[in-house]
Coordinates of N, CA, C and O in Angstrom, one line a residue:
X12 N -141.4 -66.1 -47.7 CA -142.5 -66.9 -48.2 C -143.6 -67.0 -47.1 O -143.2 -67.3 -45.9
X13 N -144.8 -66.8 -47.5 CA -145.9 -67.0 -46.5 C -146.7 -68.2 -46.9 O -146.6 -68.8 -47.9
X14 N -147.5 -68.6 -45.9 CA -148.4 -69.7 -46.1 C -147.7 -71.0 -46.6 O -148.2 -71.8 -47.3
X15 N -146.4 -71.1 -46.2 CA -145.6 -72.3 -46.5 C -145.5 -72.5 -48.1 O -145.4 -73.6 -48.6
X16 N -145.5 -71.3 -48.8 CA -145.3 -71.4 -50.2 C -143.8 -71.7 -50.5 O -142.9 -71.3 -49.9
X17 N -143.7 -72.5 -51.5 CA -142.4 -72.9 -52.0 C -142.0 -71.9 -53.1 O -142.8 -71.2 -53.6
X18 N -140.7 -71.9 -53.6 CA -140.4 -71.1 -54.7 C -141.2 -71.4 -56.0 O -141.5 -70.5 -56.7
X19 N -141.6 -72.7 -56.1 CA -142.5 -73.0 -57.3 C -143.9 -72.3 -57.1 O -144.4 -71.8 -58.1
X20 N -144.4 -72.2 -55.9 CA -145.7 -71.5 -55.7 C -145.5 -70.0 -56.1 O -146.3 -69.4 -56.8
X21 N -144.4 -69.5 -55.7 CA -144.1 -68.1 -55.9 C -143.8 -67.8 -57.4 O -144.2 -66.7 -57.9
X22 N -143.2 -68.7 -58.1 CA -142.9 -68.6 -59.5 C -144.2 -68.5 -60.3 O -144.3 -67.8 -61.3
X23 N -145.2 -69.2 -59.8 CA -146.5 -69.2 -60.6 C -147.3 -67.9 -60.2 O -147.9 -67.3 -61.0
X24 N -147.4 -67.6 -58.9 CA -148.2 -66.5 -58.4 C -147.4 -65.2 -58.3 O -148.1 -64.1 -58.3
X25 N -146.1 -65.2 -58.4 CA -145.3 -64.0 -58.2 C -145.5 -63.0 -59.3 O -145.5 -63.3 -60.4
X26 N -145.6 -61.7 -58.9 CA -145.7 -60.6 -59.9 C -144.4 -60.5 -60.7 O -144.4 -60.0 -61.8
X27 N -143.3 -61.0 -60.2 CA -142.0 -60.9 -60.9 C -141.9 -61.8 -62.1 O -141.0 -61.8 -62.9
X28 N -142.9 -62.8 -62.2 CA -142.9 -63.7 -63.3 C -144.1 -63.6 -64.2 O -144.6 -64.5 -64.7
X29 N -144.6 -62.4 -64.3 CA -145.8 -62.2 -65.1 C -145.6 -62.5 -66.6 O -146.5 -62.9 -67.3
X30 N -144.4 -62.3 -67.1 CA -144.1 -62.6 -68.5 C -144.0 -64.1 -68.6 O -143.3 -64.8 -67.9
X31 N -144.9 -64.7 -69.5 CA -144.9 -66.2 -69.6 C -143.6 -66.8 -69.8 O -143.3 -67.9 -69.2
X32 N -142.8 -66.3 -70.7 CA -141.5 -66.9 -71.0 C -140.6 -66.9 -69.7 O -139.9 -67.9 -69.5
X33 N -140.6 -65.8 -69.0 CA -139.8 -65.8 -67.8 C -140.4 -66.7 -66.7 O -139.6 -67.4 -66.0
X34 N -141.7 -66.8 -66.6 CA -142.3 -67.8 -65.6 C -141.9 -69.2 -66.0 O -141.5 -70.0 -65.1
X35 N -142.0 -69.6 -67.2 CA -141.6 -70.9 -67.6 C -140.1 -71.2 -67.4 O -139.8 -72.3 -67.0
X36 N -139.3 -70.2 -67.7 CA -137.9 -70.4 -67.4 C -137.6 -70.6 -65.9 O -136.8 -71.4 -65.5
X37 N -138.3 -69.8 -65.1 CA -138.2 -70.0 -63.6 C -138.7 -71.4 -63.2 O -138.0 -72.0 -62.4
X38 N -139.8 -71.8 -63.7 CA -140.3 -73.1 -63.3 C -139.3 -74.2 -63.7 O -139.0 -75.1 -63.0
X39 N -138.8 -74.1 -64.9 CA -137.9 -75.1 -65.4 C -136.6 -75.2 -64.6 O -136.1 -76.2 -64.2
X40 N -136.1 -74.0 -64.2 CA -134.9 -73.9 -63.4 C -135.1 -74.5 -62.1 O -134.3 -75.3 -61.6
X41 N -136.2 -74.2 -61.4 CA -136.5 -74.7 -60.1 C -136.7 -76.2 -60.1 O -136.3 -76.9 -59.3
X42 N -137.5 -76.7 -61.2 CA -137.7 -78.1 -61.3 C -136.4 -78.9 -61.5 O -136.2 -80.0 -61.0
X43 N -135.6 -78.3 -62.4 CA -134.3 -79.0 -62.7 C -133.4 -79.1 -61.5 O -132.5 -79.9 -61.4
X44 N -133.6 -78.1 -60.6 CA -132.8 -78.0 -59.3 C -133.4 -79.0 -58.2 O -132.8 -79.0 -57.1
X45 N -134.5 -79.6 -58.6 CA -135.0 -80.6 -57.6 C -136.2 -80.1 -56.8 O -136.6 -80.8 -55.9
X46 N -136.8 -79.0 -57.2 CA -138.0 -78.5 -56.5 C -139.1 -79.6 -56.6 O -139.3 -80.2 -57.7
X47 N -139.9 -79.8 -55.5 CA -140.9 -80.7 -55.5 C -142.2 -80.2 -56.1 O -142.8 -79.3 -55.6
X48 N -142.7 -80.7 -57.3 CA -143.9 -80.2 -57.9 C -145.1 -80.5 -57.2 O -146.2 -80.0 -57.5
X49 N -145.1 -81.4 -56.1 CA -146.2 -81.8 -55.4 C -146.3 -81.2 -54.0 O -147.1 -81.5 -53.2
X50 N -145.4 -80.2 -53.7 CA -145.4 -79.6 -52.4 C -146.6 -78.7 -52.2 O -147.0 -78.0 -53.1
X51 N -147.2 -78.8 -51.1 CA -148.5 -78.1 -50.8 C -148.3 -77.0 -49.8 O -147.5 -77.1 -48.9
X52 N -149.1 -75.9 -50.0 CA -149.1 -74.8 -49.0 C -150.1 -75.1 -47.9 O -150.6 -76.2 -47.9
X53 N -150.3 -74.2 -47.0 CA -151.2 -74.5 -45.9 C -152.6 -74.7 -46.3 O -153.4 -75.3 -45.5
X54 N -153.0 -74.4 -47.5 CA -154.3 -74.7 -48.0 C -154.4 -76.0 -48.8 O -155.4 -76.3 -49.3
X55 N -153.2 -76.6 -48.9 CA -153.2 -77.9 -49.6 C -153.0 -77.7 -51.1 O -153.0 -78.6 -51.9
X56 N -152.8 -76.4 -51.5 CA -152.6 -76.1 -52.9 C -151.2 -76.4 -53.3 O -150.2 -76.0 -52.7
X57 N -151.1 -77.2 -54.4 CA -149.7 -77.4 -55.0 C -149.5 -76.4 -56.1 O -150.4 -75.7 -56.5
X58 N -148.3 -76.3 -56.6 CA -148.1 -75.4 -57.7 C -149.0 -75.7 -58.9 O -149.5 -74.8 -59.6
X59 N -149.4 -77.0 -59.1 CA -150.3 -77.3 -60.2 C -151.7 -76.8 -59.9 O -152.3 -76.3 -60.9
X60 N -152.1 -76.7 -58.7 CA -153.4 -76.1 -58.4 C -153.4 -74.6 -58.8 O -154.3 -74.1 -59.4
X61 N -152.3 -74.0 -58.5 CA -152.2 -72.5 -58.8 C -152.1 -72.3 -60.3 O -152.8 -71.4 -60.8
X62 N -151.4 -73.1 -61.0 CA -151.3 -73.0 -62.4 C -152.7 -73.2 -63.1 O -153.1 -72.5 -64.0
X63 N -153.4 -74.2 -62.6 CA -154.8 -74.5 -63.1 C -155.7 -73.3 -62.8 O -156.5 -73.0 -63.6
X64 N -155.6 -72.8 -61.6 CA -156.5 -71.6 -61.2 C -156.2 -70.5 -62.1 O -157.1 -69.7 -62.5
X65 N -154.9 -70.3 -62.5 CA -154.5 -69.2 -63.3 C -154.7 -69.5 -64.8 O -154.5 -68.6 -65.7
X66 N -155.2 -70.7 -65.1 CA -155.4 -71.1 -66.5 C -154.1 -71.0 -67.3 O -154.2 -70.7 -68.5
X67 N -153.0 -71.3 -66.7 CA -151.7 -71.2 -67.3 C -151.3 -72.6 -67.8 O -150.7 -73.4 -67.2
X68 N -151.8 -72.9 -69.0 CA -151.6 -74.2 -69.6 C -150.2 -74.6 -69.9 O -149.8 -75.8 -69.8
X69 N -149.3 -73.6 -70.1 CA -147.9 -73.9 -70.3 C -147.3 -74.4 -69.0 O -146.5 -75.3 -69.0
X70 N -147.6 -73.7 -67.9 CA -147.1 -74.1 -66.6 C -147.7 -75.4 -66.2 O -147.0 -76.3 -65.6
X71 N -149.0 -75.7 -66.5 CA -149.6 -77.0 -66.2 C -148.8 -78.1 -66.9 O -148.4 -79.1 -66.3
X72 N -148.5 -77.9 -68.2 CA -147.8 -78.9 -68.9 C -146.4 -79.1 -68.4 O -146.0 -80.3 -68.2
X73 N -145.7 -78.1 -68.0 CA -144.4 -78.2 -67.5 C -144.4 -78.9 -66.2 O -143.6 -79.8 -65.9
X74 N -145.3 -78.6 -65.3 CA -145.4 -79.2 -64.0 C -145.8 -80.7 -64.1 O -145.3 -81.6 -63.4
X75 N -146.7 -81.0 -65.0 CA -147.1 -82.4 -65.3 C -145.9 -83.2 -65.8 O -145.7 -84.4 -65.3
X76 N -145.1 -82.7 -66.7 CA -143.9 -83.4 -67.2 C -142.9 -83.7 -66.0 O -142.2 -84.6 -66.0
X77 N -143.0 -82.8 -65.0 CA -142.1 -83.0 -63.8 C -142.7 -83.9 -62.8 O -142.0 -84.1 -61.7
X78 N -143.9 -84.4 -63.0 CA -144.4 -85.4 -62.1 C -145.5 -84.8 -61.2 O -145.9 -85.5 -60.2
X79 N -146.0 -83.6 -61.4 CA -147.0 -83.1 -60.6 C -148.3 -83.9 -60.7 O -148.7 -84.3 -61.8
X80 N -148.9 -84.2 -59.6 CA -150.1 -85.0 -59.5 C -151.3 -84.2 -59.7 O -151.6 -83.3 -58.9
X81 N -152.1 -84.6 -60.7 CA -153.3 -83.8 -61.0 C -154.5 -84.2 -60.3 O -155.6 -83.7 -60.5
X82 N -154.4 -85.2 -59.4 CA -155.5 -85.8 -58.7 C -155.5 -85.5 -57.2 O -156.4 -85.7 -56.5
X83 N -154.4 -84.8 -56.7 CA -154.2 -84.5 -55.3 C -155.3 -83.5 -54.9 O -155.5 -82.5 -55.6
X84 N -155.9 -83.7 -53.7 CA -156.9 -82.8 -53.3 C -156.3 -81.7 -52.3 O -155.5 -82.1 -51.5
X85 N -156.8 -80.5 -52.5 CA -156.4 -79.5 -51.5 C -157.4 -79.5 -50.3 O -158.2 -80.4 -50.2
X86 N -157.2 -78.6 -49.4 CA -158.1 -78.7 -48.1 C -159.5 -78.4 -48.4 O -160.4 -78.8 -47.6
X87 N -159.9 -77.9 -49.6 CA -161.3 -77.7 -50.0 C -161.8 -78.9 -50.7 O -163.0 -78.9 -51.2
X88 N -160.9 -79.9 -50.9 CA -161.4 -81.1 -51.6 C -161.4 -81.0 -53.1 O -162.1 -81.8 -53.8
X89 N -160.6 -80.1 -53.6 CA -160.5 -79.8 -55.1 C -159.1 -80.2 -55.6 O -158.1 -79.9 -55.1
X90 N -159.1 -80.9 -56.7 CA -157.9 -81.3 -57.4 C -157.6 -80.4 -58.6 O -158.5 -79.7 -59.1
X91 N -156.3 -80.4 -59.0 CA -156.0 -79.6 -60.2 C -156.8 -80.0 -61.4 O -157.3 -79.2 -62.2
X92 N -157.1 -81.3 -61.5 CA -157.9 -81.8 -62.6 C -159.3 -81.2 -62.6 O -159.8 -80.8 -63.6
X93 N -159.9 -81.2 -61.4 CA -161.2 -80.6 -61.2 C -161.2 -79.1 -61.6 O -162.2 -78.7 -62.3
X94 N -160.2 -78.4 -61.3 CA -160.1 -77.0 -61.6 C -160.0 -76.8 -63.1 O -160.7 -76.0 -63.7
X95 N -159.2 -77.7 -63.8 CA -159.2 -77.6 -65.3 C -160.5 -78.0 -65.9 O -160.9 -77.3 -66.9
X96 N -161.1 -79.0 -65.4 CA -162.4 -79.5 -66.0 C -163.5 -78.4 -65.8 O -164.3 -78.1 -66.6
X97 N -163.4 -77.8 -64.6 CA -164.4 -76.7 -64.3 C -164.1 -75.5 -65.2 O -165.1 -74.9 -65.8
X98 N -162.9 -75.2 -65.5 CA -162.6 -74.1 -66.4 C -163.0 -74.4 -67.8 O -163.5 -73.6 -68.5
X99 N -162.7 -75.6 -68.2 CA -163.1 -76.1 -69.6 C -164.6 -76.1 -69.7 O -165.2 -75.6 -70.7
X100 N -165.3 -76.5 -68.7 CA -166.8 -76.6 -68.7 C -167.3 -75.1 -68.8 O -168.3 -74.9 -69.5
X101 N -166.7 -74.2 -68.1 CA -167.2 -72.8 -68.1 C -167.0 -72.2 -69.4 O -167.9 -71.5 -70.0
X102 N -165.8 -72.5 -70.1 CA -165.6 -72.0 -71.4 C -166.5 -72.6 -72.4 O -167.1 -71.9 -73.2
X103 N -166.8 -73.9 -72.3 CA -167.7 -74.6 -73.2 C -169.1 -74.0 -73.0 O -169.8 -73.7 -74.0
X104 N -169.5 -73.8 -71.8 CA -170.9 -73.3 -71.6 C -171.0 -71.9 -72.1 O -172.0 -71.5 -72.7
X105 N -170.0 -71.1 -71.9 CA -170.0 -69.7 -72.4 C -170.0 -69.7 -74.0 O -170.8 -68.9 -74.5
X106 N -169.3 -70.6 -74.6 CA -169.3 -70.7 -76.0 C -170.6 -71.1 -76.5 O -171.1 -70.7 -77.6
X107 N -171.3 -72.0 -75.8 CA -172.5 -72.6 -76.2 C -173.6 -71.5 -76.1 O -174.6 -71.5 -76.9
X108 N -173.5 -70.6 -75.2 CA -174.5 -69.6 -75.0 C -174.4 -68.5 -76.0 O -175.4 -67.9 -76.4
X109 N -173.2 -68.2 -76.5 CA -173.0 -67.1 -77.5 C -173.8 -67.2 -78.7 O -174.5 -66.3 -79.2
X110 N -173.9 -68.4 -79.4 CA -174.7 -68.5 -80.6 C -176.2 -68.2 -80.4 O -176.8 -67.6 -81.2
X111 N -176.7 -68.7 -79.2 CA -178.1 -68.5 -79.0 C -178.4 -67.0 -78.7 O -179.4 -66.5 -79.1
X112 N -177.4 -66.3 -78.2 CA -177.6 -64.8 -78.0 C -177.6 -64.1 -79.4 O -178.4 -63.3 -79.6
X113 N -176.7 -64.6 -80.2 CA -176.7 -64.0 -81.6 C -177.9 -64.3 -82.3 O -178.5 -63.4 -83.0
X114 N -178.4 -65.5 -82.2 CA -179.7 -65.9 -82.9 C -180.8 -65.0 -82.4 O -181.7 -64.6 -83.2
X115 N -180.9 -64.8 -81.1 CA -181.9 -64.0 -80.5 C -181.8 -62.5 -81.0 O -182.8 -61.9 -81.3
X116 N -180.6 -62.0 -81.2 CA -180.5 -60.6 -81.7 C -180.8 -60.5 -83.1 O -181.3 -59.5 -83.5
X117 N -180.6 -61.6 -83.9 CA -180.9 -61.5 -85.3 C -182.4 -61.6 -85.6 O -182.9 -61.1 -86.6
X118 N -183.2 -62.1 -84.6 CA -184.6 -62.3 -84.8 C -185.4 -61.0 -84.7 O -185.3 -60.1 -84.3

């Protein structure tokens, strides 16, 4: 493990858990064994930060059920909640732009 990553960090970022079902099973196993969902790496990122960055909503939900704090700030001053709201805002903005592009093409 590098950067003080925990097994939960690796379960979210690790290439060996690319299959969503396998990743969720790994998360559940680690959490049921007592893994800390709020453990931070050297950048202050918790497993929830990583799940939010990856837009893995199933992992986000599983971590939140285990008590992961969505308001904790990493070393850049960003919380998991901010990451999700930013991702939601970007998707909303992208969706809002698409109809105007279509309207422009139809004219």
